[in-house]
PDB file of C-alpha atoms in Angstrom:
ATOM      1  CA  ARG E   1       0.294   0.447  -0.303  1.00  0.00           C
ATOM      2  CA  GLY E   2       2.700   2.423   0.429  1.00  0.00           C
ATOM      3  CA  GLU E   3       4.242   2.458  -3.062  1.00  0.00           C
ATOM      4  CA  GLU E   4       0.696   2.553  -4.550  1.00  0.00           C
ATOM      5  CA  ARG E   5       0.312   6.213  -1.912  1.00  0.00           C
ATOM      6  CA  GLY E   6       3.771   6.670  -4.241  1.00  0.00           C
ATOM      7  CA  SER E   7       2.721   6.290  -8.004  1.00  0.00           C
ATOM      8  CA  LEU E   8       0.014   8.426  -6.915  1.00  0.00           C
ATOM      9  CA  ARG E   9       1.376  11.305  -4.873  1.00  0.00           C
ATOM     10  CA  ALA E  10       4.013  10.791  -8.229  1.00  0.00           C
ATOM     11  CA  GLY E  11       0.559  10.960 -11.154  1.00  0.00           C
ATOM     12  CA  ARG E  12      -0.429  14.464  -9.333  1.00  0.00           C
ATOM     13  CA  LEU E  13       3.554  15.598 -10.007  1.00  0.00           C
ATOM     14  CA  CYS E  14       3.580  15.025 -12.877  1.00  0.00           C
ATOM     15  CA  GLY E  15       3.810  18.430 -15.278  1.00  0.00           C
ATOM     16  CA  MET E  16       6.228  20.202 -12.272  1.00  0.00           C
ATOM     17  CA  ALA E  17       8.974  21.010 -11.753  1.00  0.00           C
ATOM     18  CA  GLU E  18      11.546  21.838  -8.644  1.00  0.00           C
ATOM     19  CA  GLU E  19      13.424  24.843  -8.954  1.00  0.00           C
ATOM     20  CA  GLY E  20      15.166  26.173  -5.383  1.00  0.00           C
ATOM     21  CA  GLY E  21      13.645  23.268  -3.818  1.00  0.00           C
ATOM     22  CA  MET E  22       9.900  24.689  -4.594  1.00  0.00           C
ATOM     23  CA  LEU E  23       7.359  23.479  -6.417  1.00  0.00           C
ATOM     24  CA  LYS E  24       6.437  24.932 -10.742  1.00  0.00           C
ATOM     25  CA  LEU E  25       3.719  24.186 -12.910  1.00  0.00           C
ATOM     26  CA  GLU E  26       4.990  23.562 -16.038  1.00  0.00           C
ATOM     27  CA  ALA E  27       2.964  25.604 -19.092  1.00  0.00           C
ATOM     28  CA  PRO E  28       1.138  22.876 -21.945  1.00  0.00           C
ATOM     29  CA  GLU E  29       2.189  22.550 -24.553  1.00  0.00           C
ATOM     30  CA  ALA E  30       0.540  25.175 -27.406  1.00  0.00           C
ATOM     31  CA  VAL E  31      -1.642  24.041 -29.448  1.00  0.00           C
ATOM     32  CA  THR E  32      -3.007  25.642 -32.613  1.00  0.00           C
ATOM     33  CA  VAL E  33      -5.626  25.177 -34.805  1.00  0.00           C
ATOM     34  CA  PRO E  34      -6.586  27.592 -38.085  1.00  0.00           C
ATOM     35  CA  CYS E  35      -9.097  29.650 -38.149  1.00  0.00           C
ATOM     36  CA  GLU E  36     -12.609  28.327 -40.324  1.00  0.00           C
ATOM     37  CA  TYR E  37     -13.130  32.104 -41.503  1.00  0.00           C
ATOM     38  CA  CYS E  38      -9.528  33.142 -42.011  1.00  0.00           C
ATOM     39  CA  ALA E  39      -7.521  30.075 -42.613  1.00  0.00           C
ATOM     40  CA  LYS E  40      -4.964  31.814 -39.527  1.00  0.00           C
ATOM     41  CA  GLN E  41      -3.184  29.864 -36.851  1.00  0.00           C
ATOM     42  CA  VAL E  42      -4.374  30.729 -33.884  1.00  0.00           C
ATOM     43  CA  ASP E  43      -3.430  28.203 -30.408  1.00  0.00           C
ATOM     44  CA  LYS E  44      -7.038  26.548 -29.647  1.00  0.00           C
ATOM     45  CA  ARG E  45      -7.388  28.441 -26.456  1.00  0.00           C
ATOM     46  CA  GLU E  46      -7.667  32.121 -28.081  1.00  0.00           C
ATOM     47  CA  LEU E  47      -9.432  30.672 -31.155  1.00  0.00           C
ATOM     48  CA  ARG E  48     -13.165  32.641 -29.543  1.00  0.00           C
ATOM     49  CA  LYS E  49     -11.253  35.435 -29.107  1.00  0.00           C
ATOM     50  CA  HIS E  50      -9.415  35.701 -32.461  1.00  0.00           C
ATOM     51  CA  GLN E  51     -12.919  35.119 -33.996  1.00  0.00           C
ATOM     52  CA  ALA E  52     -15.041  37.975 -31.651  1.00  0.00           C
ATOM     53  CA  TYR E  53     -12.527  40.276 -32.249  1.00  0.00           C
ATOM     54  CA  ASP E  54      -9.619  40.470 -34.442  1.00  0.00           C
ATOM     55  CA  CYS E  55     -10.894  38.216 -37.204  1.00  0.00           C
ATOM     56  CA  LEU E  56     -12.248  40.618 -40.009  1.00  0.00           C
ATOM     57  CA  GLN E  57     -13.553  37.639 -42.196  1.00  0.00           C
ATOM     58  CA  SER E  58     -15.581  35.520 -38.307  1.00  0.00           C
ATOM     59  CA  GLU E  59     -19.199  35.753 -38.960  1.00  0.00           C
ATOM     60  CA  LEU E  60     -18.535  35.649 -34.830  1.00  0.00           C
ATOM     61  CA  ARG E  61     -17.009  39.178 -34.469  1.00  0.00           C
ATOM     62  CA  ILE E  62     -18.366  41.274 -32.018  1.00  0.00           C
ATOM     63  CA  MET E  63     -19.113  44.512 -33.697  1.00  0.00           C
ATOM     64  CA  GLN E  64     -20.624  47.227 -33.179  1.00  0.00           C
ATOM     65  CA  CYS E  65     -23.700  48.545 -34.318  1.00  0.00           C
ATOM     66  CA  PRO E  66     -22.843  51.090 -37.320  1.00  0.00           C
ATOM     67  CA  LYS E  67     -26.152  53.083 -36.712  1.00  0.00           C
ATOM     68  CA  GLY E  68     -24.888  53.632 -33.461  1.00  0.00           C
ATOM     69  CA  CYS E  69     -27.036  52.573 -30.819  1.00  0.00           C
ATOM     70  CA  GLY E  70     -24.632  51.468 -28.846  1.00  0.00           C
ATOM     71  CA  GLN E  71     -25.623  47.144 -29.011  1.00  0.00           C
ATOM     72  CA  ASN E  72     -22.454  45.319 -30.093  1.00  0.00           C
ATOM     73  CA  ILE E  73     -23.682  42.268 -32.314  1.00  0.00           C
ATOM     74  CA  GLU E  74     -21.640  39.420 -33.916  1.00  0.00           C
ATOM     75  CA  ALA E  75     -20.890  40.375 -37.303  1.00  0.00           C
ATOM     76  CA  ARG E  76     -23.810  37.372 -38.575  1.00  0.00           C
ATOM     77  CA  SER E  77     -26.554  39.172 -36.785  1.00  0.00           C
ATOM     78  CA  LEU E  78     -26.142  42.636 -38.018  1.00  0.00           C
ATOM     79  CA  GLU E  79     -28.927  42.737 -40.611  1.00  0.00           C
ATOM     80  CA  LYS E  80     -30.967  41.930 -39.267  1.00  0.00           C
ATOM     81  CA  HIS E  81     -30.487  43.560 -36.196  1.00  0.00           C
ATOM     82  CA  ILE E  82     -30.049  47.255 -38.410  1.00  0.00           C
ATOM     83  CA  VAL E  83     -33.665  45.707 -40.286  1.00  0.00           C
ATOM     84  CA  ASP E  84     -35.302  43.992 -37.690  1.00  0.00           C
ATOM     85  CA  GLU E  85     -34.348  45.522 -33.963  1.00  0.00           C
ATOM     86  CA  CYS E  86     -32.209  49.264 -34.576  1.00  0.00           C
ATOM     87  CA  PRO E  87     -34.081  51.555 -32.512  1.00  0.00           C
ATOM     88  CA  LEU E  88     -31.354  54.366 -34.452  1.00  0.00           C
ATOM     89  CA  GLU E  89     -32.969  52.438 -38.052  1.00  0.00           C
ATOM     90  CA  LEU E  90     -34.566  55.121 -40.455  1.00  0.00           C
ATOM     91  CA  VAL E  91     -38.128  53.401 -41.148  1.00  0.00           C
ATOM     92  CA  PRO E  92     -41.120  54.301 -42.755  1.00  0.00           C
ATOM     93  CA  CYS E  93     -44.377  55.369 -40.965  1.00  0.00           C
ATOM     94  CA  ASP E  94     -46.843  52.947 -40.534  1.00  0.00           C
ATOM     95  CA  PHE E  95     -49.504  55.180 -42.637  1.00  0.00           C
ATOM     96  CA  GLN E  96     -47.092  55.081 -45.670  1.00  0.00           C
ATOM     97  CA  LEU E  97     -49.996  53.005 -47.258  1.00  0.00           C
ATOM     98  CA  SER E  98     -52.075  56.191 -46.707  1.00  0.00           C
ATOM     99  CA  GLY E  99     -49.727  58.424 -48.204  1.00  0.00           C
ATOM    100  CA  CYS E 100     -47.860  59.631 -44.843  1.00  0.00           C
ATOM    101  CA  PRO E 101     -44.002  60.427 -46.846  1.00  0.00           C
ATOM    102  CA  ARG E 102     -42.466  60.224 -43.582  1.00  0.00           C
ATOM    103  CA  ARG E 103     -39.597  58.050 -42.455  1.00  0.00           C
ATOM    104  CA  ILE E 104     -39.094  58.676 -39.012  1.00  0.00           C
ATOM    105  CA  THR E 105     -36.350  56.406 -36.389  1.00  0.00           C
ATOM    106  CA  ARG E 106     -37.884  52.859 -34.947  1.00  0.00           C
ATOM    107  CA  ARG E 107     -38.140  53.955 -31.786  1.00  0.00           C
ATOM    108  CA  ALA E 108     -40.059  57.925 -32.415  1.00  0.00           C
ATOM    109  CA  LYS E 109     -42.486  55.908 -34.892  1.00  0.00           C
ATOM    110  CA  ARG E 110     -45.441  55.811 -31.154  1.00  0.00           C
ATOM    111  CA  GLU E 111     -44.481  59.030 -31.286  1.00  0.00           C
ATOM    112  CA  HIS E 112     -44.482  60.365 -34.832  1.00  0.00           C
ATOM    113  CA  ASN E 113     -48.361  58.081 -34.940  1.00  0.00           C
ATOM    114  CA  SER E 114     -49.740  60.208 -31.549  1.00  0.00           C
ATOM    115  CA  GLU E 115     -48.757  63.446 -32.970  1.00  0.00           C
ATOM    116  CA  ASN E 116     -49.987  63.464 -36.466  1.00  0.00           C
ATOM    117  CA  ILE E 117     -53.025  61.374 -35.837  1.00  0.00           C
ATOM    118  CA  GLU E 118     -55.556  64.184 -37.181  1.00  0.00           C
ATOM    119  CA  TYR E 119     -53.259  64.384 -40.280  1.00  0.00           C
ATOM    120  CA  HIS E 120     -53.375  60.233 -40.739  1.00  0.00           C
ATOM    121  CA  LEU E 121     -57.132  60.234 -41.326  1.00  0.00           C
ATOM    122  CA  SER E 122     -57.176  63.036 -43.306  1.00  0.00           C
ATOM    123  CA  LEU E 123     -55.101  61.237 -45.341  1.00  0.00           C
ATOM    124  CA  ILE E 124     -57.347  58.016 -44.808  1.00  0.00           C
ATOM    125  CA  ASN E 125     -60.263  60.029 -45.608  1.00  0.00           C
ATOM    126  CA  ARG E 126     -58.620  60.963 -48.722  1.00  0.00           C
ATOM    127  CA  GLY E 127     -57.612  58.120 -49.749  1.00  0.00           C
ATOM    128  CA  SER E 128     -61.830  56.254 -48.877  1.00  0.00           C
ATOM    129  CA  LEU E 129     -62.693  59.089 -52.025  1.00  0.00           C
ATOM    130  CA  GLU E 130     -60.204  58.315 -54.189  1.00  0.00           C
ATOM    131  CA  ARG E 131     -61.057  54.279 -54.183  1.00  0.00           C
ATOM    132  CA  ASP E 132     -64.538  55.097 -54.253  1.00  0.00           C
ATOM    133  CA  ASP E 133     -64.089  57.267 -57.302  1.00  0.00           C
ATOM    134  CA  ARG E 134     -61.818  55.138 -59.259  1.00  0.00           C
ATOM    135  CA  THR E 135     -64.808  52.190 -58.271  1.00  0.00           C
ATOM    136  CA  ALA E 136     -67.217  54.250 -59.791  1.00  0.00           C
ATOM    137  CA  LYS E 137     -65.358  54.540 -62.727  1.00  0.00           C
ATOM    138  CA  VAL E 138     -64.429  50.638 -63.661  1.00  0.00           C
ATOM    139  CA  GLU E 139     -68.324  49.745 -62.652  1.00  0.00           C
ATOM    140  CA  LYS E 140     -69.017  52.722 -65.215  1.00  0.00           C
ATOM    141  CA  THR E 141     -66.421  51.253 -68.111  1.00  0.00           C
ATOM    142  CA  LEU E 142     -67.573  47.483 -67.322  1.00  0.00           C
ATOM    143  CA  ARG E 143     -71.476  48.537 -67.508  1.00  0.00           C
ATOM    144  CA  ALA E 144     -70.584  50.377 -70.672  1.00  0.00           C
ATOM    145  CA  ARG E 145     -68.656  47.350 -72.017  1.00  0.00           C
ATOM    146  CA  GLU E 146     -71.750  45.173 -70.417  1.00  0.00           C
ATOM    147  CA  MET E 147     -74.264  47.025 -72.450  1.00  0.00           C
ATOM    148  CA  GLU E 148     -71.379  46.802 -75.385  1.00  0.00           C
ATOM    149  CA  LEU E 149     -71.550  42.551 -76.224  1.00  0.00           C
ATOM    150  CA  GLN E 150     -75.089  42.541 -75.258  1.00  0.00           C
ATOM    151  CA  GLY E 151     -75.319  45.038 -78.478  1.00  0.00           C
ATOM    152  CA  LEU E 152     -72.954  42.268 -80.248  1.00  0.00           C
ATOM    153  CA  TYR E 153     -75.090  39.204 -78.635  1.00  0.00           C
ATOM    154  CA  THR E 154     -78.270  40.622 -80.221  1.00  0.00           C
ATOM    155  CA  ALA E 155     -76.207  41.426 -83.538  1.00  0.00           C
ATOM    156  CA  LEU E 156     -75.240  38.447 -84.050  1.00  0.00           C
ATOM    157  CA  ASP E 157     -78.901  36.282 -82.726  1.00  0.00           C
ATOM    158  CA  GLN E 158     -80.435  38.646 -85.436  1.00  0.00           C
ATOM    159  CA  GLU E 159     -77.807  37.576 -87.458  1.00  0.00           C
ATOM    160  CA  ARG E 160     -77.992  33.386 -87.298  1.00  0.00           C
ATOM    161  CA  LYS E 161     -82.081  34.198 -87.459  1.00  0.00           C
ATOM    162  CA  GLU E 162     -82.046  35.670 -91.237  1.00  0.00           C
ATOM    163  CA  ARG E 163     -78.853  32.490 -91.808  1.00  0.00           C
ATOM    164  CA  ALA E 164     -82.145  30.257 -90.852  1.00  0.00           C
ATOM    165  CA  GLU E 165     -84.135  31.610 -92.913  1.00  0.00           C
ATOM    166  CA  MET E 166     -82.620  31.860 -96.449  1.00  0.00           C
ATOM    167  CA  PHE E 167     -81.329  28.383 -95.206  1.00  0.00           C
ATOM    168  CA  ASP E 168     -85.193  27.513 -95.490  1.00  0.00           C
ATOM    169  CA  GLU E 169     -85.756  29.902 -98.691  1.00  0.00           C
ATOM    170  CA  PHE E 170     -83.288  28.451-100.506  1.00  0.00           C
ATOM    171  CA  GLU E 171     -84.368  24.919 -99.342  1.00  0.00           C
ATOM    172  CA  GLU E 172     -87.847  25.390-100.208  1.00  0.00           C
ATOM    173  CA  ARG E 173     -86.906  27.421-103.698  1.00  0.00           C
ATOM    174  CA  MET E 174     -85.159  24.364-104.507  1.00  0.00           C
ATOM    175  CA  ILE E 175     -87.213  21.760-103.569  1.00  0.00           C
ATOM    176  CA  GLY E 176     -90.035  23.720-106.374  1.00  0.00           C
ATOM    177  CA  MET E 177     -87.299  24.053-108.742  1.00  0.00           C
ATOM    178  CA  LEU E 178     -86.726  19.910-108.483  1.00  0.00           C
ATOM    179  CA  GLU E 179     -90.367  19.125-108.570  1.00  0.00           C
ATOM    180  CA  ALA E 180     -90.709  21.313-111.785  1.00  0.00           C
ATOM    181  CA  PHE E 181     -87.423  20.193-112.809  1.00  0.00           C
ATOM    182  CA  GLU E 182     -88.791  16.545-112.789  1.00  0.00           C
ATOM    183  CA  GLU E 183     -92.532  17.186-113.203  1.00  0.00           C
ATOM    184  CA  ARG E 184     -91.154  18.638-116.816  1.00  0.00           C
ATOM    185  CA  ILE E 185     -89.690  15.806-117.534  1.00  0.00           C
ATOM    186  CA  LYS E 186     -92.566  13.413-116.855  1.00  0.00           C
ATOM    187  CA  ASP E 187     -94.094  15.452-119.580  1.00  0.00           C
ATOM    188  CA  ASN E 188     -90.853  14.911-121.742  1.00  0.00           C
ATOM    189  CA  THR E 189     -91.411  11.394-121.640  1.00  0.00           C
ATOM    190  CA  ASP E 190     -94.904  10.914-122.329  1.00  0.00           C
ATOM    191  CA  ASN E 191     -94.775  13.121-125.118  1.00  0.00           C
ATOM    192  CA  SER E 192     -91.625  11.676-126.332  1.00  0.00           C
ATOM    193  CA  LYS E 193     -93.230   7.785-125.540  1.00  0.00           C
ATOM    194  CA  ARG E 194     -96.484   9.320-127.694  1.00  0.00           C
ATOM    195  CA  ALA E 195     -94.518  10.364-130.719  1.00  0.00           C
ATOM    196  CA  LEU E 196     -92.267   6.820-130.739  1.00  0.00           C
ATOM    197  CA  ASN E 197     -96.055   5.059-130.158  1.00  0.00           C
ATOM    198  CA  GLY E 198     -97.410   6.637-133.094  1.00  0.00           C
ATOM    199  CA  SER E 199     -94.204   6.744-135.263  1.00  0.00           C
ATOM    200  CA  LEU E 200     -95.269  11.043-135.829  1.00  0.00           C
ATOM    201  CA  LEU E 201     -92.134  12.199-135.381  1.00  0.00           C
ATOM    202  CA  THR E 202     -92.618  16.013-136.920  1.00  0.00           C
ATOM    203  CA  THR E 203     -90.897  18.635-136.852  1.00  0.00           C
ATOM    204  CA  ASN E 204     -93.405  20.356-134.310  1.00  0.00           C
ATOM    205  CA  ASN E 205     -92.398  17.215-132.006  1.00  0.00           C
ATOM    206  CA  VAL E 206     -88.331  17.970-132.578  1.00  0.00           C
ATOM    207  CA  ASP E 207     -89.431  21.205-131.493  1.00  0.00           C
ATOM    208  CA  SER E 208     -91.280  21.088-128.960  1.00  0.00           C
ATOM    209  CA  MET E 209     -89.070  18.121-127.422  1.00  0.00           C
ATOM    210  CA  ARG E 210     -85.881  20.847-128.104  1.00  0.00           C
ATOM    211  CA  ARG E 211     -87.664  23.719-126.284  1.00  0.00           C
ATOM    212  CA  THR E 212     -87.887  21.446-123.449  1.00  0.00           C
ATOM    213  CA  VAL E 213     -84.331  20.707-122.628  1.00  0.00           C
ATOM    214  CA  ASP E 214     -82.839  23.934-124.185  1.00  0.00           C
ATOM    215  CA  GLY E 215     -85.914  25.075-120.539  1.00  0.00           C
ATOM    216  CA  LEU E 216     -84.122  21.859-118.022  1.00  0.00           C
ATOM    217  CA  THR E 217     -80.424  23.435-119.525  1.00  0.00           C
ATOM    218  CA  PHE E 218     -82.058  26.650-118.689  1.00  0.00           C
ATOM    219  CA  ASP E 219     -82.912  25.923-115.151  1.00  0.00           C
ATOM    220  CA  MET E 220     -79.927  23.280-114.275  1.00  0.00           C
ATOM    221  CA  GLN E 221     -77.186  26.491-115.104  1.00  0.00           C
ATOM    222  CA  ASN E 222     -79.990  28.372-112.365  1.00  0.00           C
ATOM    223  CA  MET E 223     -80.346  26.147-109.830  1.00  0.00           C
ATOM    224  CA  LYS E 224     -76.585  26.066-110.320  1.00  0.00           C
ATOM    225  CA  LYS E 225     -76.236  29.672-109.962  1.00  0.00           C
ATOM    226  CA  GLU E 226     -78.214  30.272-106.850  1.00  0.00           C
ATOM    227  CA  ALA E 227     -76.368  27.205-105.012  1.00  0.00           C
ATOM    228  CA  LEU E 228     -73.818  28.895-105.636  1.00  0.00           C
ATOM    229  CA  ASP E 229     -74.446  32.272-104.496  1.00  0.00           C
ATOM    230  CA  LEU E 230     -75.880  30.924-101.169  1.00  0.00           C
ATOM    231  CA  ALA E 231     -72.456  29.356-100.430  1.00  0.00           C
ATOM    232  CA  VAL E 232     -71.070  32.447-101.646  1.00  0.00           C
ATOM    233  CA  ARG E 233     -73.251  33.931 -98.500  1.00  0.00           C
ATOM    234  CA  VAL E 234     -72.687  31.940 -96.188  1.00  0.00           C
ATOM    235  CA  ARG E 235     -68.887  32.060 -96.426  1.00  0.00           C
ATOM    236  CA  ARG E 236     -68.728  35.303 -95.767  1.00  0.00           C
ATOM    237  CA  MET E 237     -71.493  35.289 -92.970  1.00  0.00           C
ATOM    238  CA  GLN E 238     -69.279  32.254 -91.520  1.00  0.00           C
ATOM    239  CA  THR E 239     -66.247  34.644 -91.584  1.00  0.00           C
ATOM    240  CA  ALA E 240     -67.783  37.360 -90.163  1.00  0.00           C
ATOM    241  CA  GLN E 241     -69.016  34.547 -86.934  1.00  0.00           C
ATOM    242  CA  ALA E 242     -64.992  33.681 -87.327  1.00  0.00           C
ATOM    243  CA  GLU E 243     -64.126  37.507 -86.480  1.00  0.00           C
ATOM    244  CA  GLN E 244     -66.665  38.807 -84.024  1.00  0.00           C
ATOM    245  CA  ALA E 245     -65.864  34.683 -81.827  1.00  0.00           C
ATOM    246  CA  SER E 246     -61.841  35.563 -82.050  1.00  0.00           C
ATOM    247  CA  GLY E 247     -61.597  39.862 -81.399  1.00  0.00           C
ATOM    248  CA  PRO E 248     -61.982  41.369 -78.140  1.00  0.00           C
ATOM    249  CA  GLY E 249     -65.418  40.563 -75.304  1.00  0.00           C
ATOM    250  CA  ALA E 250     -65.756  37.667 -77.199  1.00  0.00           C
ATOM    251  CA  GLN E 251     -66.889  35.549 -74.387  1.00  0.00           C
ATOM    252  CA  ARG E 252     -69.249  36.771 -72.363  1.00  0.00           C
ATOM    253  CA  THR E 253     -69.268  38.862 -68.913  1.00  0.00           C
ATOM    254  CA  PRO E 254     -71.620  37.346 -65.968  1.00  0.00           C
ATOM    255  CA  SER E 255     -74.155  40.967 -65.871  1.00  0.00           C
ATOM    256  CA  MET E 256     -73.962  43.615 -63.179  1.00  0.00           C
ATOM    257  CA  GLY E 257     -77.273  43.996 -61.682  1.00  0.00           C
ATOM    258  CA  GLY E 258     -75.945  42.970 -58.117  1.00  0.00           C
ATOM    259  CA  THR E 259     -73.182  45.467 -57.905  1.00  0.00           C
ATOM    260  CA  GLY E 260     -73.514  47.143 -55.026  1.00  0.00           C
TER     261      GLY E 260
END
């Protein structure tokens, strides 16, 4: 047990040297590490101090607020301090959107608001009147556009009605012409049969048949011409309708009758 106590005593005295009969602590060897911001080799025990006060690139460097409020802030937090906290930072008035042009220090905002209550109220009232005026103008413009659209839709409905009537008229005329054409063909066939049965193809019969054929040919030409004219009219109406559909205000807008 005496040897064990001697070993423990020797262990406690490790790192101590005898000088003039006295024991003296020996300084441990310095350990240097690189600063993560500037890469400078610094005593490990002094690293935090170096980063706080000496390293110009350190985010942990302690800086005094440039606005003069007297606060010391880490470099990484300086911008946030100025934007959100610094009492000497100039900020816009709370009523900026209402028209107040003043910029005051953050700590003077409450005093500014208290001293300018009537001014701020007048700005709010004026802004409200201006908004009401703009709203009235917008509503007037929308009503005019709605009337314009209603006129366009009325004209379009009228055009559709006229086109339907035109188609009905054309169909009726074509049916009548076809019926007349069929009747004349039947008459001509009957006349031809009678002439052939009696073997009396006289000059009059031949002339009558020729006139009938000429008349049928003329009727066919008229029918073809009317069909072409109708096709041209339909094409023009389709073109005009397509231009109206692709133009501004082609979609129907809700009625303004419910606007309060």
